[in-house]
Short mmCIF file of C-alpha atoms in Angstrom, two decimals:
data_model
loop_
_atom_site.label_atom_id
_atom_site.label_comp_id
_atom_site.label_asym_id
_atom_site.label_seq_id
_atom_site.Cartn_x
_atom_site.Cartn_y
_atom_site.Cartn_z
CA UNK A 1 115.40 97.77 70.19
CA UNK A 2 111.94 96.34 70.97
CA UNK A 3 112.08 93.80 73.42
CA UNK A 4 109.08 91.56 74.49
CA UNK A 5 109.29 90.52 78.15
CA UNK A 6 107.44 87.74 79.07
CA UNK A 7 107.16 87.74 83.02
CA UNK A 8 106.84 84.88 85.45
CA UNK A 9 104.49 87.11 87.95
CA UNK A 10 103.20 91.16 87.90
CA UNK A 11 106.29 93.05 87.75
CA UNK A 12 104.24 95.96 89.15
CA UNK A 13 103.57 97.18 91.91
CA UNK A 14 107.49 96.27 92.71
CA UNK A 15 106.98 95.00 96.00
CA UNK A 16 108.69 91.81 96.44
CA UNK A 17 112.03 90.23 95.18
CA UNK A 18 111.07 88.47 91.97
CA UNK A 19 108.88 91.96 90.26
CA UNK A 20 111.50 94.08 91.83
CA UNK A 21 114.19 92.41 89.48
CA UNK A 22 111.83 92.11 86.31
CA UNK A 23 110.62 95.61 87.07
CA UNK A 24 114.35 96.91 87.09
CA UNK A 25 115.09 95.33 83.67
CA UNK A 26 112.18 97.06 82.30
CA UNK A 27 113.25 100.22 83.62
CA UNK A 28 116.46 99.77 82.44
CA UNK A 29 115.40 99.47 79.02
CA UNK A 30 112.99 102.02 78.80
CA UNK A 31 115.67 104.40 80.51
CA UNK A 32 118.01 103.54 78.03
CA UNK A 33 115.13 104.75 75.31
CA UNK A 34 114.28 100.84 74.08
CA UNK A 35 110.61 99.65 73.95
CA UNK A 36 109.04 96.97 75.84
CA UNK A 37 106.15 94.41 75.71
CA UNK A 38 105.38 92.79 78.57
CA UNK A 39 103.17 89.93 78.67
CA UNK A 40 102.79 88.45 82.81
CA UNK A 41 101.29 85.58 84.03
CA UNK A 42 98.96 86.29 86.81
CA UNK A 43 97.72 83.74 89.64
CA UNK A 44 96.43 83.52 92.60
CA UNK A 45 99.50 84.25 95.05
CA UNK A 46 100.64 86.71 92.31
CA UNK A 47 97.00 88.45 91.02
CA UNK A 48 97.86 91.59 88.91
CA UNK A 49 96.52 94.33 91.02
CA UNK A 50 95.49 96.71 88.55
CA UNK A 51 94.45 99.85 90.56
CA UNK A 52 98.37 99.99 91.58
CA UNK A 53 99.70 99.86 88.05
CA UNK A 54 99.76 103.37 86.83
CA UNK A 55 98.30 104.33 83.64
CA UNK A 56 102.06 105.62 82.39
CA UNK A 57 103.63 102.11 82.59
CA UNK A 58 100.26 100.49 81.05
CA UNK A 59 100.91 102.97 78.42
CA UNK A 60 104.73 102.69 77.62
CA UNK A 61 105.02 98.81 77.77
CA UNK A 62 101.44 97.69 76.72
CA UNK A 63 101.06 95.67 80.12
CA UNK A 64 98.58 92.71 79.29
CA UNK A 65 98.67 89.61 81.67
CA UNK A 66 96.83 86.00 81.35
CA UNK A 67 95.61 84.53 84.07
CA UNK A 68 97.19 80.78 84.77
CA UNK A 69 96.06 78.41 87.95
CA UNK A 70 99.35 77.60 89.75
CA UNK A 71 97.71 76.17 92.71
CA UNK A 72 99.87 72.71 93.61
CA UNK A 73 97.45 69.81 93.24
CA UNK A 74 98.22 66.49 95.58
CA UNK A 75 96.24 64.53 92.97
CA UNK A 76 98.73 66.12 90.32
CA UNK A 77 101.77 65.46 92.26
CA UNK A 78 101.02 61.72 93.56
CA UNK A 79 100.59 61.14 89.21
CA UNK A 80 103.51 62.93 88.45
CA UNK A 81 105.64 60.30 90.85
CA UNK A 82 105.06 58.02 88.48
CA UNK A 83 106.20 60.30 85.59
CA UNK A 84 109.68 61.53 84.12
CA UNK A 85 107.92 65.09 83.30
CA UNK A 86 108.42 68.18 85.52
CA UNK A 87 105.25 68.34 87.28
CA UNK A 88 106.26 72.37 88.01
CA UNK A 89 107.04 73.15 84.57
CA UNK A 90 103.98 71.49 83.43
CA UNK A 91 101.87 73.94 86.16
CA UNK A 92 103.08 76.44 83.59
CA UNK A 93 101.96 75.37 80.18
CA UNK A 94 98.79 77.35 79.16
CA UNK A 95 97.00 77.24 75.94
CA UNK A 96 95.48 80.53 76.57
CA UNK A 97 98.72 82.16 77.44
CA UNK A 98 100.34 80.49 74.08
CA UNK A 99 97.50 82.13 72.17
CA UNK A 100 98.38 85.60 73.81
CA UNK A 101 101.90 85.44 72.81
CA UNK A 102 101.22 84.17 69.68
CA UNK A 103 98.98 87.15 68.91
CA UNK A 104 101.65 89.52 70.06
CA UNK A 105 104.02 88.44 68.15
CA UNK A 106 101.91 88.45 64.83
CA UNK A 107 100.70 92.10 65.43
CA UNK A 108 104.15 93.28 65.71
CA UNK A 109 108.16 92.43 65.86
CA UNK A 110 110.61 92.15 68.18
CA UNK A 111 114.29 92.15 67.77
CA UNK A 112 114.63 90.29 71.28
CA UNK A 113 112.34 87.78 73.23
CA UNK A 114 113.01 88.41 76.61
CA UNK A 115 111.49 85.18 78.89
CA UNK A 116 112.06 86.02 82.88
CA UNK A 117 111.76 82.48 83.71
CA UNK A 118 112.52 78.89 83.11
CA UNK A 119 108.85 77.96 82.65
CA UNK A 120 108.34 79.87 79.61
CA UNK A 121 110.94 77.74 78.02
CA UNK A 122 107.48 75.28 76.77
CA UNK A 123 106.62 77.92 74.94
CA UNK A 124 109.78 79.02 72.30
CA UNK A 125 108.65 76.57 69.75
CA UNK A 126 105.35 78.60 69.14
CA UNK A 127 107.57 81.62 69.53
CA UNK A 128 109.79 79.84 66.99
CA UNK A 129 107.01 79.69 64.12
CA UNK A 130 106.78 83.25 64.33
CA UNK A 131 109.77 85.13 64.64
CA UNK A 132 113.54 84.56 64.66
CA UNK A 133 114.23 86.85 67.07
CA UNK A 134 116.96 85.77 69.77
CA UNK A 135 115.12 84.15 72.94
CA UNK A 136 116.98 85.33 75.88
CA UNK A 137 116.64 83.79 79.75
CA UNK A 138 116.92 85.48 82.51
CA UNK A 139 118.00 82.86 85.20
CA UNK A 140 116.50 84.64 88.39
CA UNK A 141 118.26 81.57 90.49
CA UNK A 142 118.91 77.51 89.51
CA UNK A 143 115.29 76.13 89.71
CA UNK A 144 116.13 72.81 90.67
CA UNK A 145 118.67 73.62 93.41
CA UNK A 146 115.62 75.20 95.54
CA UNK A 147 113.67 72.00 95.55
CA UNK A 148 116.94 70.07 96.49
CA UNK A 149 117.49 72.05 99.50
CA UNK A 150 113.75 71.55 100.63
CA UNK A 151 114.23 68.32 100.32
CA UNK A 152 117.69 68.35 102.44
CA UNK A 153 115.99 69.99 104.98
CA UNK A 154 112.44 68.04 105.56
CA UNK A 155 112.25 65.78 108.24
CA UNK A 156 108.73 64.20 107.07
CA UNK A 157 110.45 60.73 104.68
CA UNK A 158 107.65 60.90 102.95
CA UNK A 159 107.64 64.78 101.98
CA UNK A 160 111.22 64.69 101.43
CA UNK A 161 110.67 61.71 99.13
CA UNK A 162 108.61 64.15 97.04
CA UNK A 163 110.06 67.17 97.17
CA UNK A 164 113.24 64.77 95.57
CA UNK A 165 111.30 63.90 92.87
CA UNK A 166 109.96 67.14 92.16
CA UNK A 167 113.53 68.80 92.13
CA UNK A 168 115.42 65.34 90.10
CA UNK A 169 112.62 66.04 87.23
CA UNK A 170 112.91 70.02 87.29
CA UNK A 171 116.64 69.65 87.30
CA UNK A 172 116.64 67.00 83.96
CA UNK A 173 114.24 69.50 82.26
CA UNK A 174 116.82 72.61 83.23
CA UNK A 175 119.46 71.04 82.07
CA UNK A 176 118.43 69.74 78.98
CA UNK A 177 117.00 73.00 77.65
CA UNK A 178 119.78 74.90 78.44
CA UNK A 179 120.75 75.75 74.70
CA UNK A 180 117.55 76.24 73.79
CA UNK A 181 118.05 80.51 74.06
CA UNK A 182 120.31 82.44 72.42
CA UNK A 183 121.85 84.48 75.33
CA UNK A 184 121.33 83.12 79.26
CA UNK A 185 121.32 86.45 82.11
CA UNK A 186 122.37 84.59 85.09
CA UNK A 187 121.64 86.15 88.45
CA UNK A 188 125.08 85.49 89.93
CA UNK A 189 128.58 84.49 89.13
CA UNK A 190 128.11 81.33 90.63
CA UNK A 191 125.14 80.23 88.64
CA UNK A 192 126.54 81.20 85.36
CA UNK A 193 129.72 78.89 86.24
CA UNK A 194 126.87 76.00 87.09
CA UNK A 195 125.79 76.76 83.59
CA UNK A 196 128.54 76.79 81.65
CA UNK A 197 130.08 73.55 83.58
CA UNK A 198 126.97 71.65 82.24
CA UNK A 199 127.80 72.14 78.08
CA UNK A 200 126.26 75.37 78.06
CA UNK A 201 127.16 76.48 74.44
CA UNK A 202 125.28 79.87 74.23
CA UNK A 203 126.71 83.52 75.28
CA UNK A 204 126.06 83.63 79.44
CA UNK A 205 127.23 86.63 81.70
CA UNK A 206 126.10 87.21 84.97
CA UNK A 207 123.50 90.37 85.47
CA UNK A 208 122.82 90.92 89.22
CA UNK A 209 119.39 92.74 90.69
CA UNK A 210 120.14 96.44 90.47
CA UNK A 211 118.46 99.57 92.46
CA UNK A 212 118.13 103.29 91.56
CA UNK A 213 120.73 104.10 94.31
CA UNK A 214 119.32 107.71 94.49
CA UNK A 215 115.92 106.03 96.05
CA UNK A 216 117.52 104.84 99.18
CA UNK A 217 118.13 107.14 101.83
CA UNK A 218 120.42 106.21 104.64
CA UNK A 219 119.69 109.03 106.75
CA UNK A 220 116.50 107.75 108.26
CA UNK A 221 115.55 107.04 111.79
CA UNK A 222 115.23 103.82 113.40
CA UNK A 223 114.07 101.74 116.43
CA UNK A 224 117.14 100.96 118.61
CA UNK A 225 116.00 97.55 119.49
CA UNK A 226 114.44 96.32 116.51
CA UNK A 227 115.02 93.17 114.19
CA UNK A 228 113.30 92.97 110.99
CA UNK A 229 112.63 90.64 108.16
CA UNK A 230 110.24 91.34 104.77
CA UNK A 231 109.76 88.96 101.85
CA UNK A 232 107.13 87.09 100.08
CA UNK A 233 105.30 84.66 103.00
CA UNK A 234 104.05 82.49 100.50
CA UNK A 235 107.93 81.43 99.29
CA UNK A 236 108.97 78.08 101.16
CA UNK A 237 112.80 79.27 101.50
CA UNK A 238 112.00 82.46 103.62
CA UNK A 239 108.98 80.15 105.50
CA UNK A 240 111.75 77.64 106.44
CA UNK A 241 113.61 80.54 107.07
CA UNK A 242 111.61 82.13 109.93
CA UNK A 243 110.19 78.89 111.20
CA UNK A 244 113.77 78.05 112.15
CA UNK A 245 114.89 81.13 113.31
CA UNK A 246 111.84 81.54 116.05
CA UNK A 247 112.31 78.36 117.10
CA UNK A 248 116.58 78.40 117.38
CA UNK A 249 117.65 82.10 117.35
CA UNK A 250 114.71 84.63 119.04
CA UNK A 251 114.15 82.50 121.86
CA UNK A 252 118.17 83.14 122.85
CA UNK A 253 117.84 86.93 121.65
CA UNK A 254 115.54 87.74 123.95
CA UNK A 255 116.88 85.39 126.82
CA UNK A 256 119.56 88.01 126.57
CA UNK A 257 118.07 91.38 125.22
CA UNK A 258 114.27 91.38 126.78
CA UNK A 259 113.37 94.79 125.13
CA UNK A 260 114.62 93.53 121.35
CA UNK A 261 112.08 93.17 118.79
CA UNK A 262 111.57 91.09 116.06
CA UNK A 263 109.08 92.23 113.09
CA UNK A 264 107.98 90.39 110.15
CA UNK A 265 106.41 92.19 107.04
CA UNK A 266 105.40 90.63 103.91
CA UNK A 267 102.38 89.31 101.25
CA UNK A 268 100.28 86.52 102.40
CA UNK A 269 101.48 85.51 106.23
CA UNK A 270 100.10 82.34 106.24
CA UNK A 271 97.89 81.10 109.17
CA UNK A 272 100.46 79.20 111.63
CA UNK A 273 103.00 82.66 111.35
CA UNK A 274 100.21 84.98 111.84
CA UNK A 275 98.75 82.74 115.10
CA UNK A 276 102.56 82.76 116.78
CA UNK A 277 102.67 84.21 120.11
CA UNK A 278 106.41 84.79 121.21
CA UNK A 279 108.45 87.63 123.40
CA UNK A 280 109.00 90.98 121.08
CA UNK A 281 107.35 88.85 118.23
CA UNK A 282 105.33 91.38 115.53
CA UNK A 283 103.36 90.18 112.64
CA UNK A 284 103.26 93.25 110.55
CA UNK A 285 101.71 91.45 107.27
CA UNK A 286 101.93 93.70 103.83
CA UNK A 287 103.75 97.25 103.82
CA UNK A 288 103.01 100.12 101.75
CA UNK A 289 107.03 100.58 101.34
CA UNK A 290 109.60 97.56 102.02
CA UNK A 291 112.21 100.77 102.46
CA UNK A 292 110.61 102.36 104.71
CA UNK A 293 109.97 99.48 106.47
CA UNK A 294 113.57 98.30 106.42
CA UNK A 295 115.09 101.63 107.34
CA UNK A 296 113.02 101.33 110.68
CA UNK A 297 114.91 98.95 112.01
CA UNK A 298 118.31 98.79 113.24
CA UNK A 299 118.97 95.27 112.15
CA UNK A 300 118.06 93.07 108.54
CA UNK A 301 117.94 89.70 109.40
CA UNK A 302 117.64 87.36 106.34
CA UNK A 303 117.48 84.07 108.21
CA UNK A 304 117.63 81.21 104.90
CA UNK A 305 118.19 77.84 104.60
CA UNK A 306 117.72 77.00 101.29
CA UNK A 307 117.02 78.77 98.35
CA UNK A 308 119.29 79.36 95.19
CA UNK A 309 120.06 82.84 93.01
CA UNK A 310 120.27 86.55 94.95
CA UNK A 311 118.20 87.80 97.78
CA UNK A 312 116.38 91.13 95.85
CA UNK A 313 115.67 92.53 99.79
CA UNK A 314 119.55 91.90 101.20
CA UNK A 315 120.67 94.17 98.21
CA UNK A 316 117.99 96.74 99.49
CA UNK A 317 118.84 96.26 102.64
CA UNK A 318 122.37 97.17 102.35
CA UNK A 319 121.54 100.11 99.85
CA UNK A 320 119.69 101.63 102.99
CA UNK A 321 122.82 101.02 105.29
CA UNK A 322 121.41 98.58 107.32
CA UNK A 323 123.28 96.39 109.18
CA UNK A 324 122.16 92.85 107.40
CA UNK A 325 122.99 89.59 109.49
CA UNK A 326 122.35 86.30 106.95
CA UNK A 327 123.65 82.71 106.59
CA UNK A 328 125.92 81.81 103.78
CA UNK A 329 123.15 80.24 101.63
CA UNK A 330 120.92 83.80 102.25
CA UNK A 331 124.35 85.70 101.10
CA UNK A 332 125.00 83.67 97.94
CA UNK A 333 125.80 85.45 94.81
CA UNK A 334 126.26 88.71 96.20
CA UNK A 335 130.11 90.11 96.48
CA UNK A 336 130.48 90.81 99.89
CA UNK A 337 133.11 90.19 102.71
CA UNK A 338 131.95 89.04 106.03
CA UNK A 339 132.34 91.47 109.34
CA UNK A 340 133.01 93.90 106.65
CA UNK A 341 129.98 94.91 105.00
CA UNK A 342 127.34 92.04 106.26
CA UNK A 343 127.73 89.71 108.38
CA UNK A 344 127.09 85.83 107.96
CA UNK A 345 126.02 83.63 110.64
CA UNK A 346 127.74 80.08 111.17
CA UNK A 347 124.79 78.89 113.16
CA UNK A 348 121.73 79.41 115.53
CA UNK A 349 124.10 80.61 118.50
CA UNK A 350 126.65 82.73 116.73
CA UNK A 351 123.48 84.35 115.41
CA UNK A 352 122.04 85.45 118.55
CA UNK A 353 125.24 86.59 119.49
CA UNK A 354 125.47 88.47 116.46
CA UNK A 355 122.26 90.09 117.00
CA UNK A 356 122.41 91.15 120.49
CA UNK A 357 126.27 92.14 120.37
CA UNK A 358 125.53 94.89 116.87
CA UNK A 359 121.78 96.00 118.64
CA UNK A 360 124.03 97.30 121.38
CA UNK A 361 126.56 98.45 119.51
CA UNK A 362 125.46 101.71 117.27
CA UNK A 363 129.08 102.13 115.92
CA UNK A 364 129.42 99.07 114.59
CA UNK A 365 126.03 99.04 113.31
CA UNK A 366 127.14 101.90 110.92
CA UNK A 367 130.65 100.95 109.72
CA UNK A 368 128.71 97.78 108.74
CA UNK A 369 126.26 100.09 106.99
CA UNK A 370 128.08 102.50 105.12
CA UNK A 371 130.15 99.64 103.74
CA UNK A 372 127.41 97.38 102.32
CA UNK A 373 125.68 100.79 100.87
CA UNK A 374 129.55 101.46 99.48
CA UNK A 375 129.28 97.46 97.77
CA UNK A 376 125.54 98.32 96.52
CA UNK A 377 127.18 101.82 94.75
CA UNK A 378 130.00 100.23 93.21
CA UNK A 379 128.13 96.26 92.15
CA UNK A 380 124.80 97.06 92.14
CA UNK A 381 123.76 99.64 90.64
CA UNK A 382 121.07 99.84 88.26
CA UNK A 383 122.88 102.64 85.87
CA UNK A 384 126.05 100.77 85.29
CA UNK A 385 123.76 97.09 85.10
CA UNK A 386 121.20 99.11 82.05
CA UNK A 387 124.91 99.28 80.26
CA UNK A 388 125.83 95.78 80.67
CA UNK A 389 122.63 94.06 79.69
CA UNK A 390 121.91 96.16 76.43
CA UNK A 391 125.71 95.19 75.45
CA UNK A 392 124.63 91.30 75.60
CA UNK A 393 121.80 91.81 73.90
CA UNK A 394 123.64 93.57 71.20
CA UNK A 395 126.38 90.60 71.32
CA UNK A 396 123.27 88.02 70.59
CA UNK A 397 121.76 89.84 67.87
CA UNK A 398 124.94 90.35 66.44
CA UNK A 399 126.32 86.16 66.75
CA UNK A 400 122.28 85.54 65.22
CA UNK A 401 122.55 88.21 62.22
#
């Protein structure tokens, strides 16, 4: 098959949740001996770093990106509150980006139209005029359901009056476009359900993030007393995140444990994280490897509030037998059993106690381990996923022949 993937952000270098996922569906296809356009929107939290793509991927998947400018504009939003229109979908539609695709498509064909992302959804009716391909979504989480839980959680009336607006609009456009594709890859069981109970009438399965389980070594040595986090710093759910955790949790972790540690890698730490002075506290900022940098600590902490689909780093995580400590929203979507293979805090205290109890408590530490890298073997794994996802695709084509 040829299969053009339009991507939301860079999918290389693979270095944060969102590429990671998009990168491991282009692997998948190109391991599986199918060839791939991709076409990426670059911007400036997500610039296309060219000197870290490699000249082989360039080569095999024609890599071209168009640059679009995301940056949130009050003016734009205090309009928009008087408007019925998504104001973040609208960030998203690009004349010069329609006139890339456009010429892609006319220089060649495609048997599947691969869009990694809601906000290309603007775009199928100029993808329409030129091929009949089958436009398939992959859902990477429900859009609208991270906006809602921003808004749950602000304490400003005024921002949370906003952010409701923002995620009412998002969630009308969502749902009304949802049979608009031929095929929908949801992320999770969960959000395929969501789909289908909304009059979802086209082919859905779920497709979880996958890894290369031959990548991640367990065997590695780590610090005894050390807590870490890594994700995007520029993503309000994991800035919520750690905002509430060093204000409830740390504080009683190191009331308790004096030597623990607590480090935080990750693109674009943002001013007020990076100023933060607290016991054991370490701003590491960007990391050459997030699995290196995972395996060096004894403990994952994935500390979110809000936030919708599946957490790319918790599946890492517990591919590198790490002992991962979440809440229940930070574990959605992924198949696991709690106190078995990860464990899921109820609250701020049970979560110190969690932490300081399994940084004392080696054993534990690796049954946890060894039984979230067993669930990443046997659900998540990239080989079995590649079979799975070129089986839809073959279903679509097949209901659109």
């Amino acid at each position: 098959m040829r299969v053009l993937q339009l991507c939301i952000k860079p999918p290389y270098p693979p270095n944060e949740g969102g590429s990671l996922a998009m990168y491991a569906i282009t692997r998948s296809l190109l391991g599986a001996g199918h060839q791939v356009k991709i076409i990426a929107i670059s911007s400036f939290k997500n610039p296309v770093e060219w000197k870290k793509v490699p000249q082989d991927f360039i080569d095999q998947t024609g890599f071209e990106s168009v640059y679009l400018d995301l940056r949130v504009k009050p003016q734009g939003i205090f309009w928009n509150l008087f408007s019925r229109e998504s104001y973040h979908v609208k960030r998203f539609i690009s004349k010069e980006l329609q006139c890339k695709i456009e010429e892609v498509l006319k220089k060649e064909s495609y048997d599947i139209i691969h869009l990694e992302s809601l906000f290309f959804t603007p775009y199928i009716p100029a993808i329409r005029k030129l091929t009949n391909a089958p436009i398939v979504l992959r859902s990477h989480n429900i859009e609208h359901r991270i906006w809602e839980r921003s808004a749950m959680m602000a304490k400003n009336p005024a921002k949370r009056f906003i952010l409701k607006h923002l995620a009412s609009t998002l969630k009308n456009y969502e749902l009304l476009h949802l049979n608009d594709y031929q095929g929908i890859l949801a992320i999770t069981p969960a959000d395929a359900e969501f789909f289908r109970s909304r009059e979802c009438k086209v082919p859905i399965i779920d497709l979880p993030f996958g890894v290369e389980i031959q990548n991640y070594n367990t065997a590695s040595v780590c610090e005894q007393n050390s807590v870490g986090f890594i994700g995007a710093l520029n993503w309000i759910p994991n800035l919520e995140g750690i905002e509430w955790f060093l204000k409830e949790v740390w504080p009683g972790v190191t009331k308790k444990q004096a030597n623990a540690r607590f480090r935080i890698a990750g693109r674009t730490t943002p001013d007020w994280l990076q100023n933060t002075r607290m016991q054991g506290l370490e701003i590491v900022g960007e990391v050459e490897s997030a699995a290196d940098f995972i395996s060096e600590n004894r403990i994952f902490a994935a500390p979110l509030l809000s936030g919708s689909g599946i957490r790319v780093k918790i599946i890492e995580a517990l591919a590198l037998g790490k002992t991962v400590i979440t809440t229940k929203v930070g574990a959605e979507g992924i198949k696991y059993t709690n106190e078995k293979n990860i464990l899921i805090a109820r609250d701020a205290n049970h979560y110190i106690q969690l932490i300081v109890d399994y940084l004392n408590n080696p054993v534990l530490c690796k049954r946890i381990g060894d039984e979230g890298r067993h669930l990443v073997e046997t659900e998540y794994n990239n080989e079995q996923l590649s079979h799975k996802l070129i089986l839809f695709y073959n279903q679509v084509l097949n209901s659109n022949s």
